[in-house]
Amino acid sequence: MGQQKKVRKAVFPVAGLGTRFLPATKAVPKEMLTVVDKPIIQYVIDEALEAGIEHFVFVTGRNKHIIEDYFDIHFELEQTLRERSKQAEMTLLANQLPKAGTVSFTRQQEPLGLGHAVWCAREIVGDEPFALLLPDMIMKNEGKGCMKGMIDLYAQSGGNIIAVEECAPEQAHKYGIVGAGEPVGEGFRITGMVEKPAKGTAPSNFFINGRYILQPEIFKILETQERGAGNEIQLTDGMLKLLKEQDFAGYHFRGTTYDCGAKDGFILANVAFALERADIRPTVEDGFKALLKGL
């Protein structure tokens, strides 16, 4: 258990078209839409950094060059800030920038699903375990971040880790659900997985929230994985095959996940994170109260 390889790399599948946010995403990737004053992708990167991730692998698509530019130096902007003595803004940009050589980009030429996007990162990840963070899911928590908790569980259990949250049992048919077995470290053994089970048939009320730690053997499975739901290569189908060969543990994340790929989740995330900001909370809170009062 103590000899498993360290999780150093994280994969971020950012090739999606963001059709639920048209027309905005015709020009701006959904990952670059802002929650308060930071792009969605920055929240996800911050979570990975807190967990100790050292290398960030983006699986991109057409018209996603803005993401690559975001993680680069903007000479003209920095020069202007320097001339105007905007030290706070310069520090903010410097803290957001990953170290040189720690970010890689690869293309998913066709929209063939999450499983295919993960497979596209195989040459960069290599023969080592890796984290997978869906870039439109951002987490709000009181203590340690979701991925940090998963890394801690991985140190105890090894194998593969999937982050889960609890939903009302009658809502389980809307999610990917895992079966919960005996306790493992700070988590539990996963006995099975099912995508959107029929009402009343879910093995538990633990739903997958978009964070994973996977062993590299998943790449070989995804290479020959047949297309599933939506005529796409589904990651869940690949993980079910890997489950027959390797252990999976569930990390019970106790916090709130906002699906910023959907309009309602995106708006709720902006409200939640705005109310955490001491500099804008008074004005924002009063404005929200006035709006709600008028309903």
PDB file of C-alpha atoms in Angstrom, residues 271 274-275 280-294:
ATOM      1  CA  VAL A 271     -24.084  33.960  -5.780  1.00  0.00           C
ATOM      2  CA  ALA A 274     -19.850  36.477  -4.181  1.00  0.00           C
ATOM      3  CA  LEU A 275     -21.317  36.174  -0.687  1.00  0.00           C
ATOM      4  CA  ILE A 280     -18.470  42.962  -2.232  1.00  0.00           C
ATOM      5  CA  ARG A 281     -20.761  41.011   0.094  1.00  0.00           C
ATOM      6  CA  PRO A 282     -22.587  43.988   1.663  1.00  0.00           C
ATOM      7  CA  THR A 283     -23.652  45.444  -1.676  1.00  0.00           C
ATOM      8  CA  VAL A 284     -24.366  42.077  -3.278  1.00  0.00           C
ATOM      9  CA  GLU A 285     -26.301  40.759  -0.299  1.00  0.00           C
ATOM     10  CA  ASP A 286     -28.522  43.848  -0.150  1.00  0.00           C
ATOM     11  CA  GLY A 287     -29.129  43.575  -3.882  1.00  0.00           C
ATOM     12  CA  PHE A 288     -30.108  39.903  -3.633  1.00  0.00           C
ATOM     13  CA  LYS A 289     -32.485  40.598  -0.761  1.00  0.00           C
ATOM     14  CA  ALA A 290     -34.159  43.378  -2.745  1.00  0.00           C
ATOM     15  CA  LEU A 291     -34.529  41.102  -5.783  1.00  0.00           C
ATOM     16  CA  LEU A 292     -35.996  38.266  -3.729  1.00  0.00           C
ATOM     17  CA  LYS A 293     -38.353  40.619  -1.954  1.00  0.00           C
ATOM     18  CA  GLY A 294     -39.701  41.749  -5.288  1.00  0.00           C
TER      19      GLY A 294
END
